[in-house]
Coordinates of C-alpha atoms and ligand atoms in Angstrom, one line a residue:
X1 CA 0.0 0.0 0.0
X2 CA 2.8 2.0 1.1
X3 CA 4.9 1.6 -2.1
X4 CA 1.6 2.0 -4.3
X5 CA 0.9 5.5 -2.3
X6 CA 5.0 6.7 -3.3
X7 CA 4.3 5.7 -6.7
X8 CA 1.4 7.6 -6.8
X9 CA 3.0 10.5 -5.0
X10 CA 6.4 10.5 -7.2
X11 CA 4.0 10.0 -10.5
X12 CA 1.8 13.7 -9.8
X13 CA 5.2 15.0 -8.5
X14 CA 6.8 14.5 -11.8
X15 CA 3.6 15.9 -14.0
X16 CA 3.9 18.9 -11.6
X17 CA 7.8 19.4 -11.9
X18 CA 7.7 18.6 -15.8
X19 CA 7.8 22.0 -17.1
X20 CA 10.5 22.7 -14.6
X21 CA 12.9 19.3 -15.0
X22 CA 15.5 19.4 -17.8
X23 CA 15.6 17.0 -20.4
X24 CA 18.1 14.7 -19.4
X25 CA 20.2 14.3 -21.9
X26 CA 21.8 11.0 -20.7
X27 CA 18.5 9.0 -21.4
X28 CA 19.2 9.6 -24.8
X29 CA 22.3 8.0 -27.4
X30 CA 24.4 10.8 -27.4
X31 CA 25.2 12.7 -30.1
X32 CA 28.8 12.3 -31.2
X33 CA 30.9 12.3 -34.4
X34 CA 30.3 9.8 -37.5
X35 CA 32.4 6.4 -36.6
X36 CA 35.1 5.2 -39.2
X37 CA 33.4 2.8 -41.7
X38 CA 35.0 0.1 -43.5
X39 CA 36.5 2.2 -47.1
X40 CA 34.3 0.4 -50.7
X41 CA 35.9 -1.0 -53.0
X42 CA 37.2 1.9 -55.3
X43 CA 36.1 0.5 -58.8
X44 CA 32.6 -1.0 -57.6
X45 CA 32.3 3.5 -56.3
X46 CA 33.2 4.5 -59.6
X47 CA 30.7 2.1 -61.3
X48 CA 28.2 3.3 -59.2
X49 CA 28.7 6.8 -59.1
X50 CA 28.3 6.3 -63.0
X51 CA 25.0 4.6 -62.8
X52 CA 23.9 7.2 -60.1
X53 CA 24.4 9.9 -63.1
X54 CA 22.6 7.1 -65.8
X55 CA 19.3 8.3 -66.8
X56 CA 18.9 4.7 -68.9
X57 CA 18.0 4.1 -65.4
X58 CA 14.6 5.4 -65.5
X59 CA 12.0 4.1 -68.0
X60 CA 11.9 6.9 -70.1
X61 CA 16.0 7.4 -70.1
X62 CA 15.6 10.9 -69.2
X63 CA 16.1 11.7 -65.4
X64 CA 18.6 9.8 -63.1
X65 CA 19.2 9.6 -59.3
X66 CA 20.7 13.1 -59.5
X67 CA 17.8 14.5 -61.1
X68 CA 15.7 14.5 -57.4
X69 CA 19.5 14.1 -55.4
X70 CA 21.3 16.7 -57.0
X71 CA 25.2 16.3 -55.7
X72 CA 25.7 20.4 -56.3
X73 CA 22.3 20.9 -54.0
X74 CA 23.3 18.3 -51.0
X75 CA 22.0 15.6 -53.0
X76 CA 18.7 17.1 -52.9
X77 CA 16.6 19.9 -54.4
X78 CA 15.8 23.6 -53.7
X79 CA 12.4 22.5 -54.6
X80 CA 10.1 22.3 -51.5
X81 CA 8.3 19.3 -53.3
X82 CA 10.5 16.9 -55.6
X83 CA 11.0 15.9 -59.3
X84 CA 8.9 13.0 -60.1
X85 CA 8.6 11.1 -63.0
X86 CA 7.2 13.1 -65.9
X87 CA 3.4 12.9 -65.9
X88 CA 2.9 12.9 -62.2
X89 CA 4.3 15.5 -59.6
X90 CA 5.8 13.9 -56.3
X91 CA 4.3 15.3 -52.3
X92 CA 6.9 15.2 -50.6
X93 CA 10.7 16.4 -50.2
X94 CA 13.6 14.6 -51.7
X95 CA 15.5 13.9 -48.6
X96 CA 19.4 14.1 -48.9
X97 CA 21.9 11.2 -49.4
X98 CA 24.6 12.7 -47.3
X99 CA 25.8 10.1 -44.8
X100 CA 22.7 7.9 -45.9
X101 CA 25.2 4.6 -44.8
X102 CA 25.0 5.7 -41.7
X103 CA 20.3 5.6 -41.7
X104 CA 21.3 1.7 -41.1
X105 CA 16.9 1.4 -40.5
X106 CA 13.7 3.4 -41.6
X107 CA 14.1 4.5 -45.1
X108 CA 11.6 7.5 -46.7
X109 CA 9.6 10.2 -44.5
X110 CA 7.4 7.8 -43.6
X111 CA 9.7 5.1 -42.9
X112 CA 8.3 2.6 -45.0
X113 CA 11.5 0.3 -46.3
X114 CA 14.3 -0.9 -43.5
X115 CA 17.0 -2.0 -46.2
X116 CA 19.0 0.3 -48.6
X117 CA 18.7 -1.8 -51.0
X118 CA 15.1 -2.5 -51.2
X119 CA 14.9 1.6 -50.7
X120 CA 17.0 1.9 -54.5
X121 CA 15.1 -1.1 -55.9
X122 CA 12.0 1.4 -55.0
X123 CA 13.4 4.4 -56.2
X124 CA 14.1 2.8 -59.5
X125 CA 11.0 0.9 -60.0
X126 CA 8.1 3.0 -58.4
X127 CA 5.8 4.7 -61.5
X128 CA 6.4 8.4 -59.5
X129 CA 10.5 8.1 -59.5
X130 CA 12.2 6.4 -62.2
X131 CA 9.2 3.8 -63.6
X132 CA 11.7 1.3 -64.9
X133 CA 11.8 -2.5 -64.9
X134 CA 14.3 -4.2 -62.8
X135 CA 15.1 -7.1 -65.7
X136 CA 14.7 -4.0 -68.6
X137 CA 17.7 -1.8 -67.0
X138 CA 19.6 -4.6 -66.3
X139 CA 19.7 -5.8 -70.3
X140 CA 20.2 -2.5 -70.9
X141 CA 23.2 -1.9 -69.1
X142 CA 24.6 -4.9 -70.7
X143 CA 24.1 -3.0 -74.2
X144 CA 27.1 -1.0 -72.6
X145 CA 30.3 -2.0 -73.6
X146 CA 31.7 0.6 -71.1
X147 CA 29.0 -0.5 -67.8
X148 CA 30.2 -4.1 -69.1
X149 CA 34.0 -3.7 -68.7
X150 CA 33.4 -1.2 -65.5
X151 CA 31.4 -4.5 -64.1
X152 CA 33.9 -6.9 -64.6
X153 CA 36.7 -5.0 -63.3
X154 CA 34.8 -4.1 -60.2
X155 CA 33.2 -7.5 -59.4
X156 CA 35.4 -10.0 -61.5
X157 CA 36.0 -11.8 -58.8
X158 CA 32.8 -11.9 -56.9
X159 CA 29.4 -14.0 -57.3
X160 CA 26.8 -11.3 -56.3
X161 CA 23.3 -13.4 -55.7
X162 CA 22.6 -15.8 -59.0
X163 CA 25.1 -14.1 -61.7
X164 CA 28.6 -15.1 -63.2
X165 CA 31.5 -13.4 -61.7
X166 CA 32.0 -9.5 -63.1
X167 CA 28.3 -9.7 -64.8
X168 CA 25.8 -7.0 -65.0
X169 CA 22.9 -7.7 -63.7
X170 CA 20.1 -5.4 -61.5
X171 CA 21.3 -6.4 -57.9
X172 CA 24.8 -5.8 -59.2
X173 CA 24.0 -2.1 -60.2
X174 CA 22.2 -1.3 -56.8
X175 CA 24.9 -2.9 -55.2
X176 CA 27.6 -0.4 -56.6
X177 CA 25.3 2.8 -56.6
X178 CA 25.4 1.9 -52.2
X179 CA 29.3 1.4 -52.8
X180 CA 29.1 4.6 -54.2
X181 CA 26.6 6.3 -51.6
X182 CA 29.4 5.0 -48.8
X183 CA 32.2 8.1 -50.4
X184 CA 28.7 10.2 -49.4
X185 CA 29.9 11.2 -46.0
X186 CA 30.8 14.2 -43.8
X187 CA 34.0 15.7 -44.3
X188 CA 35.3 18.2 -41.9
X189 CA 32.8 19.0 -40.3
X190 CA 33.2 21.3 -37.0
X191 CA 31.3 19.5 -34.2
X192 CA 33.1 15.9 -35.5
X193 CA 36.7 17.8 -35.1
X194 CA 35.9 18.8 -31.9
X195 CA 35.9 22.3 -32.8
X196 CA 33.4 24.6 -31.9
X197 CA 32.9 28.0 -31.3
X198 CA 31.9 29.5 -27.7
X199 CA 28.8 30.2 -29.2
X200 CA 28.0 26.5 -30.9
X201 CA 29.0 25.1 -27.9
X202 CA 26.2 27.1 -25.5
X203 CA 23.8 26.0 -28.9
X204 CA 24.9 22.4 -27.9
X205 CA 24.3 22.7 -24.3
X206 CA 20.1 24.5 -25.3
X207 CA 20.1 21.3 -27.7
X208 CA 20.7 18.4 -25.2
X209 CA 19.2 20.8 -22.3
X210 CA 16.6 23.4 -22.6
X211 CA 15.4 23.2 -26.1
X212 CA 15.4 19.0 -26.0
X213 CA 16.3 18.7 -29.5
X214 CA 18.1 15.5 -28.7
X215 CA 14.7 13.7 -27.5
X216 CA 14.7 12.9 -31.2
X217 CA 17.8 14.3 -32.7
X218 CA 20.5 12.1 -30.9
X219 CA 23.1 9.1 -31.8
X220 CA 25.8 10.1 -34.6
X221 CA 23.4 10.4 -37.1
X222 CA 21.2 12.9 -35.0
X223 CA 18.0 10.9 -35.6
X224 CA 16.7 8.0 -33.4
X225 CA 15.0 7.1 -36.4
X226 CA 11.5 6.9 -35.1
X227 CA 7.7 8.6 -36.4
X228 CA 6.7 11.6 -34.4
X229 CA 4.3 14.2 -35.5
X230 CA 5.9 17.9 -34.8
X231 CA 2.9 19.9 -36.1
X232 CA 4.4 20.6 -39.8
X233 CA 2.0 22.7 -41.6
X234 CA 0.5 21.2 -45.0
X235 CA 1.7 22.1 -47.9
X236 CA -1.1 23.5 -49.7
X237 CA 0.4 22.7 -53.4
X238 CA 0.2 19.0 -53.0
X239 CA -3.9 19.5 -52.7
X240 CA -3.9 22.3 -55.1
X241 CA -2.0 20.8 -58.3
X242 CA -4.1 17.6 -59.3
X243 CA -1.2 15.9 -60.5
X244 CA 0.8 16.2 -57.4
X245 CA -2.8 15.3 -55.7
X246 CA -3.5 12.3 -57.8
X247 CA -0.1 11.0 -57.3
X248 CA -0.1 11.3 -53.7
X249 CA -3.8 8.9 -54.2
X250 CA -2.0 6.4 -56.0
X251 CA 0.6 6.1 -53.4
X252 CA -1.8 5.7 -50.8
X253 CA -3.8 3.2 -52.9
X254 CA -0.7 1.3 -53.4
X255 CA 0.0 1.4 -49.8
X256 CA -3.4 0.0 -48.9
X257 CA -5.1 3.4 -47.2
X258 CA -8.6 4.1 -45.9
X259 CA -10.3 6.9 -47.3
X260 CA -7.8 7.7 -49.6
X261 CA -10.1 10.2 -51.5
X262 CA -10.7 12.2 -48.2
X263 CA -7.5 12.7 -46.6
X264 CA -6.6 16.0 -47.1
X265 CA -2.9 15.8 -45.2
X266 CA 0.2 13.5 -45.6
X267 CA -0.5 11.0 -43.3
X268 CA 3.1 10.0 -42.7
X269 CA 3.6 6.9 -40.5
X270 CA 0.1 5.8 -40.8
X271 CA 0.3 4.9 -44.6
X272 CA 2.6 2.1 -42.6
X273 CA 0.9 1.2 -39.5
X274 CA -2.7 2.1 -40.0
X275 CA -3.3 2.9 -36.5
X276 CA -4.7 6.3 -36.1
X277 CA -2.6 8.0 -33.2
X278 CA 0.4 7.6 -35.8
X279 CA -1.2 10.2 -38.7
X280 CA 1.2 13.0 -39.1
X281 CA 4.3 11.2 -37.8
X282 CA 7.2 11.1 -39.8
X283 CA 10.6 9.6 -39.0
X284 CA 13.2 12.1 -37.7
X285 CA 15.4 13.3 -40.5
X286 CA 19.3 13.8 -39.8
X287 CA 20.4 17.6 -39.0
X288 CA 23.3 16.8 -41.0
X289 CA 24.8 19.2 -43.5
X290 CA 21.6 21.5 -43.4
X291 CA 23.8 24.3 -45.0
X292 CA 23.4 22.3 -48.2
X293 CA 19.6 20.6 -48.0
X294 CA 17.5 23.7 -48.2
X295 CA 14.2 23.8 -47.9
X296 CA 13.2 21.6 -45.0
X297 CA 10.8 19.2 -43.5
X298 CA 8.9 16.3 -45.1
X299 CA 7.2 18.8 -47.6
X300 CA 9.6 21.3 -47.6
X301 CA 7.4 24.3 -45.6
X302 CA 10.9 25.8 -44.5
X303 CA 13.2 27.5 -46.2
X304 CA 15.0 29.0 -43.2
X305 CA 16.9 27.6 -39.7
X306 CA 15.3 30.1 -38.7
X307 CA 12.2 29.5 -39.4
X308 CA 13.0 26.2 -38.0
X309 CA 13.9 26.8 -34.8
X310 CA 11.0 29.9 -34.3
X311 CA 8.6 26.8 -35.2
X312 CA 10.1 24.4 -32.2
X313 CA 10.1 27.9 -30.3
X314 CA 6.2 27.9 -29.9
X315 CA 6.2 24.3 -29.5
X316 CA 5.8 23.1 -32.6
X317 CA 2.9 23.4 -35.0
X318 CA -1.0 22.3 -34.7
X319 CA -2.8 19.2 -35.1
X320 CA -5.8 17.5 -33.1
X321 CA -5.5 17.4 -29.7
X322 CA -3.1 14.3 -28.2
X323 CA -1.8 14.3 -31.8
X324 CA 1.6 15.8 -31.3
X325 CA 4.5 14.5 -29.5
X326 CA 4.2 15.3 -26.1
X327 CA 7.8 16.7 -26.5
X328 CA 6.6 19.5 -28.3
X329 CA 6.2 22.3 -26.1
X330 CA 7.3 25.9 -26.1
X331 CA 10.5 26.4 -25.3
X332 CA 10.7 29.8 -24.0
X333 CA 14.0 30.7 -26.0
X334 CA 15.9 34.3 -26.0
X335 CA 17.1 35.4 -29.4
X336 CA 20.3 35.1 -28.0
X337 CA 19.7 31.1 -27.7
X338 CA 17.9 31.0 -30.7
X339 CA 21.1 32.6 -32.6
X340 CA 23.4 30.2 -30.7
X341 CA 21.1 26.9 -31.4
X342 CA 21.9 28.2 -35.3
X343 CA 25.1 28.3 -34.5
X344 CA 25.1 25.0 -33.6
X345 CA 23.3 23.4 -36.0
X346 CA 25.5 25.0 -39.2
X347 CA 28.3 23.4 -36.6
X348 CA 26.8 19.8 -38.0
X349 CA 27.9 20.8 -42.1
X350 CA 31.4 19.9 -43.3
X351 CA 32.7 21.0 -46.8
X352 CA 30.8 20.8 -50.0
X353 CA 31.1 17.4 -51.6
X354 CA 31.5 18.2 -54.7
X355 CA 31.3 15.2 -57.6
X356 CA 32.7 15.2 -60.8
X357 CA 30.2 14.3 -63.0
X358 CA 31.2 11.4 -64.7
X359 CA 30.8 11.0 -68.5
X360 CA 27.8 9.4 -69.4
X361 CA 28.1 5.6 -70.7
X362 CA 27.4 4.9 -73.9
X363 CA 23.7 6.5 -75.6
X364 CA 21.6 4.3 -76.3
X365 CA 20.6 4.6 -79.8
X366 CA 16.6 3.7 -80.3
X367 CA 15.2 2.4 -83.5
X368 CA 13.4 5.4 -85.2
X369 CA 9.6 5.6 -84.3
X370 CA 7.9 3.4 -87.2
X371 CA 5.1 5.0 -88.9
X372 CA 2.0 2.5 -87.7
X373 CA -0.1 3.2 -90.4
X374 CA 2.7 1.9 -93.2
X375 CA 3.3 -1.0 -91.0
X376 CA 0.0 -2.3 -91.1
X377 CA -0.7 -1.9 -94.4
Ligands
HEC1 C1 12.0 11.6 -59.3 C2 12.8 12.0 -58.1 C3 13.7 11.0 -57.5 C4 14.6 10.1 -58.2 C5 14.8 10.0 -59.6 C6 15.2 9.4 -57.1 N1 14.8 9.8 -55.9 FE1 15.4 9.0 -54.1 N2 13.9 10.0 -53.2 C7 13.0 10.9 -53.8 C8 12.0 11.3 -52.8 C9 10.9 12.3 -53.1 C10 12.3 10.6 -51.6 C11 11.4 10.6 -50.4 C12 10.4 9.6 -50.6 C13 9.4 9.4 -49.4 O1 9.7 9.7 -48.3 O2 8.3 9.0 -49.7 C14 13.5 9.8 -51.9 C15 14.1 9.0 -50.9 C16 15.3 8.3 -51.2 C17 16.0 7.6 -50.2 C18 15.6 7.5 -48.7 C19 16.3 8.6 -47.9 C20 15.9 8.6 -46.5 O3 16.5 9.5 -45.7 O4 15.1 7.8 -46.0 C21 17.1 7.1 -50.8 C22 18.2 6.2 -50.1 C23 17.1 7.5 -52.2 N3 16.0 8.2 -52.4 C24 18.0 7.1 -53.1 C25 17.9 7.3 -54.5 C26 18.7 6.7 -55.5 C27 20.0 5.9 -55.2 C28 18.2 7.0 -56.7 C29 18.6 6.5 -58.1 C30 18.5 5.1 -58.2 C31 17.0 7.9 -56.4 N4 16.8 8.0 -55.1 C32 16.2 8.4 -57.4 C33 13.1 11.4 -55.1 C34 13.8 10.7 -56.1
HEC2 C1 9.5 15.1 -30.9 C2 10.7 14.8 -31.7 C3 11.5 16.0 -32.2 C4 12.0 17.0 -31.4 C5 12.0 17.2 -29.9 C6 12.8 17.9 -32.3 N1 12.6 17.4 -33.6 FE1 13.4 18.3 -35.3 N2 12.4 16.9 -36.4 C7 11.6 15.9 -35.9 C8 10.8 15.3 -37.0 C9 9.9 14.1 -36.9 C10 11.1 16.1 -38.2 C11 10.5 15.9 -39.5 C12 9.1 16.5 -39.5 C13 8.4 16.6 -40.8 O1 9.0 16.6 -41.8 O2 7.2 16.7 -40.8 C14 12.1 17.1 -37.7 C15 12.7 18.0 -38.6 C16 13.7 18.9 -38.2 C17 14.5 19.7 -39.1 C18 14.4 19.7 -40.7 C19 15.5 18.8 -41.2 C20 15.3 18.5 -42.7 O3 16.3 18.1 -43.3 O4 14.2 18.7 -43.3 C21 15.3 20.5 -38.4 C22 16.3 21.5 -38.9 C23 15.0 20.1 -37.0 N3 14.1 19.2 -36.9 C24 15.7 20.7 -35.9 C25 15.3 20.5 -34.6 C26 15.7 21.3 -33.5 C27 16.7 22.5 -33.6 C28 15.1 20.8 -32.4 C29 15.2 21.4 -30.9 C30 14.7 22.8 -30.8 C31 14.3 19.7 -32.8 N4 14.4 19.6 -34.1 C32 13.5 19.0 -31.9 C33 11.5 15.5 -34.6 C34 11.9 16.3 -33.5

């Protein structure tokens, strides 16, 4: 009875103390610099870096990876709402491929794949991204003398799933884009050197105190990977613009939502778990080289830090009540805090990677369209 009435007691202390009591930092994986990863093989990169530059990997041979993951614009877009395969018009952001290897679980906004490789087998196959066949791009690639030779000098010697040593084929070609994705990392960047300025430093000390960032932002990565639903305002453009509309419905279809017709929000995490408390969630995105990835969030409704950080200010956005993360709450920050919580946060970017383009393989040269009409007669 005793220990039930302490319970009690400690339980209404804590809900009275909770504005007051910092987060504590310690209950979440710390933030800390990227860890050493094991280096790729050098000519598997360079095959994959070419195919990541290949538009005969989309159906239509015209756009490629770096279409939507532009390596000038942090491998994304300054679009708030991405490329998508001509005739439809993607709803969300591109999210950027820096330090992607280091994800490991939880791949898209709403965290619907938890490979890499079934996350590029997606990207290259579904009708909104590149609309190509797995079997077509691989028999295509094999038209390329140059992709051929590049494949048997970078996998000669290895048996990758059912093929010959050093062939082509589909898994092969994902395979080296992700050996290429692992040269997509963080370089110099001021917090992983240990070097930050007084002011980053009191930013670092608001993000894993006062302003709890680290609740969700934490481990090297600064994401613990999970859906939460921070209030982002909707993006009006994806309702407005019926191809970007009717898109977003065929995704939905495909992912086997309720009242697809209806819903006039993303619904994040739900599309995965169909459980109502999870519409709006979205998995936490890295803060990672934010200098580069311009405008933010899941649909791009930020194009500023600071707009960021004013938004976490007042605690977030609005949704239902009991919808939002009960970590969202204002924080009560001076400008002063706000400036050095910047500070902090362009702390997180290194230099630009910056990617020679490489030159394109081979064209493919397509037959001349046949005149129908001649043909049947
Ligand atoms: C037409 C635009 C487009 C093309 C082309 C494209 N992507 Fe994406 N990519 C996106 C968008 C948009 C998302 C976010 C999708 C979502 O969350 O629903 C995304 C998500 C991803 C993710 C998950 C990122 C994360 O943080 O979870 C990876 C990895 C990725 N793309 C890699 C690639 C690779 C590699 C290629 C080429 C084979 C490619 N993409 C081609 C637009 C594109
Ligand atoms: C409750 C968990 C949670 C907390 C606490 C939190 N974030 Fe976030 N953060 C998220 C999620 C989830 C998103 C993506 C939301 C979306 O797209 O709808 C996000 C997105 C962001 C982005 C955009 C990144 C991009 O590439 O688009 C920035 C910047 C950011 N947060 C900074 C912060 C800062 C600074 C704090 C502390 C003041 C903070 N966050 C606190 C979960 C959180």
């Amino acid at each position: 009875m005793r220990k039930v009435f302490l319970l009690v007691l400690t339980a209404v202390l804590a809900g009275f103390f909770s504005f007051s009591i910092p987060v504590i930092a310690a209950d979440y994986p710390d933030i800390a610099p990227l860890p050493e990863r094991k280096a790729p093989n050098p000519k598997a990169v360079e095959l994959g870096k070419a195919l990541f530059f290949d538009a005969r990997l989309s159906g239509d041979a015209a756009i490629s990876c770096a279409t939507c993951h532009n390596s000038e614009k942090g491998f994304t877009t300054t679009m708030p709402l991405s490329e998508a395969y001509p005739g439809s018009k993607h709803w969300r952001n591109a999210p950027t491929l820096l330090n992607i290897v280091y994800k490991g679980k939880t791949y898209g906004w709403d965290g619907r794949l938890d490979d890499l490789d079934d996350m590029l087998r997606d990207m290259i196959t579904d009708s909104m991204n590149m609309n190509m066949d797995m079997q077509l791009m691989q028999e295509r690639l094999k038209q390329d003398p140059k992709v051929v030779q590049m494949t048997k000098d970078a996998y000669g010697d290895k048996n990758m799933g059912t093929s010959q040593k050093g062939e082509m084929t589909h898994y092969v070609a994902r395979n080296a884009i992700i050996q290429f994705l692992e040269t997509l990392t963080s370089k110099n960047v001021p917090f992983d050197k240990g070097n930050l300025s007084a002011k980053a430093k009191e930013g670092m000390d608001l993000f894993k105190g006062k302003a709890g960032c680290i609740q969700c932002h934490n481990s090297p990565y600064f994401s613990d990977n999970k859906p939460h639903n921070t209030g982002v305002p909707e993006n009006p453009e994806v309702f407005k613009d019926p191809q970007r509309h009717f898109t977003y419905v065929a995704y939905m279809m495909f992912m086997g939502v309720d009242n697809r017709m209806n819903w006039r929000r993303d619904v994040g995490y739900y599309t995965i778990s169909k459980d109502r408390k999870d519409v709006g969630k979205f998995i936490t995105p890295t803060l990672r080289e934010l200098k580069y990835t311009a405008p933010y969030m899941h649909n791009g409704m930020f194009s500023t830090l600071d707009e960021v950080i004013e938004f976490y200010n007042q605690g977030g956005g609005e949704d239902r009540p009991g919808m939002k993360d009960a970590a969202m709450k204002p924080l009560g920050l001076s400008s002063g805090e706000k400036d050095a919580l910047k500070e902090f946060l362009l702390s997180l970017s290194g230099d630009p990677i910056a990617i020679e383009m490489p030159k394109a393989g081979k064209k493919i040269e397509y037959a001349p369209v046949p005149n129908w009409k001649e043909v049947r007669n």
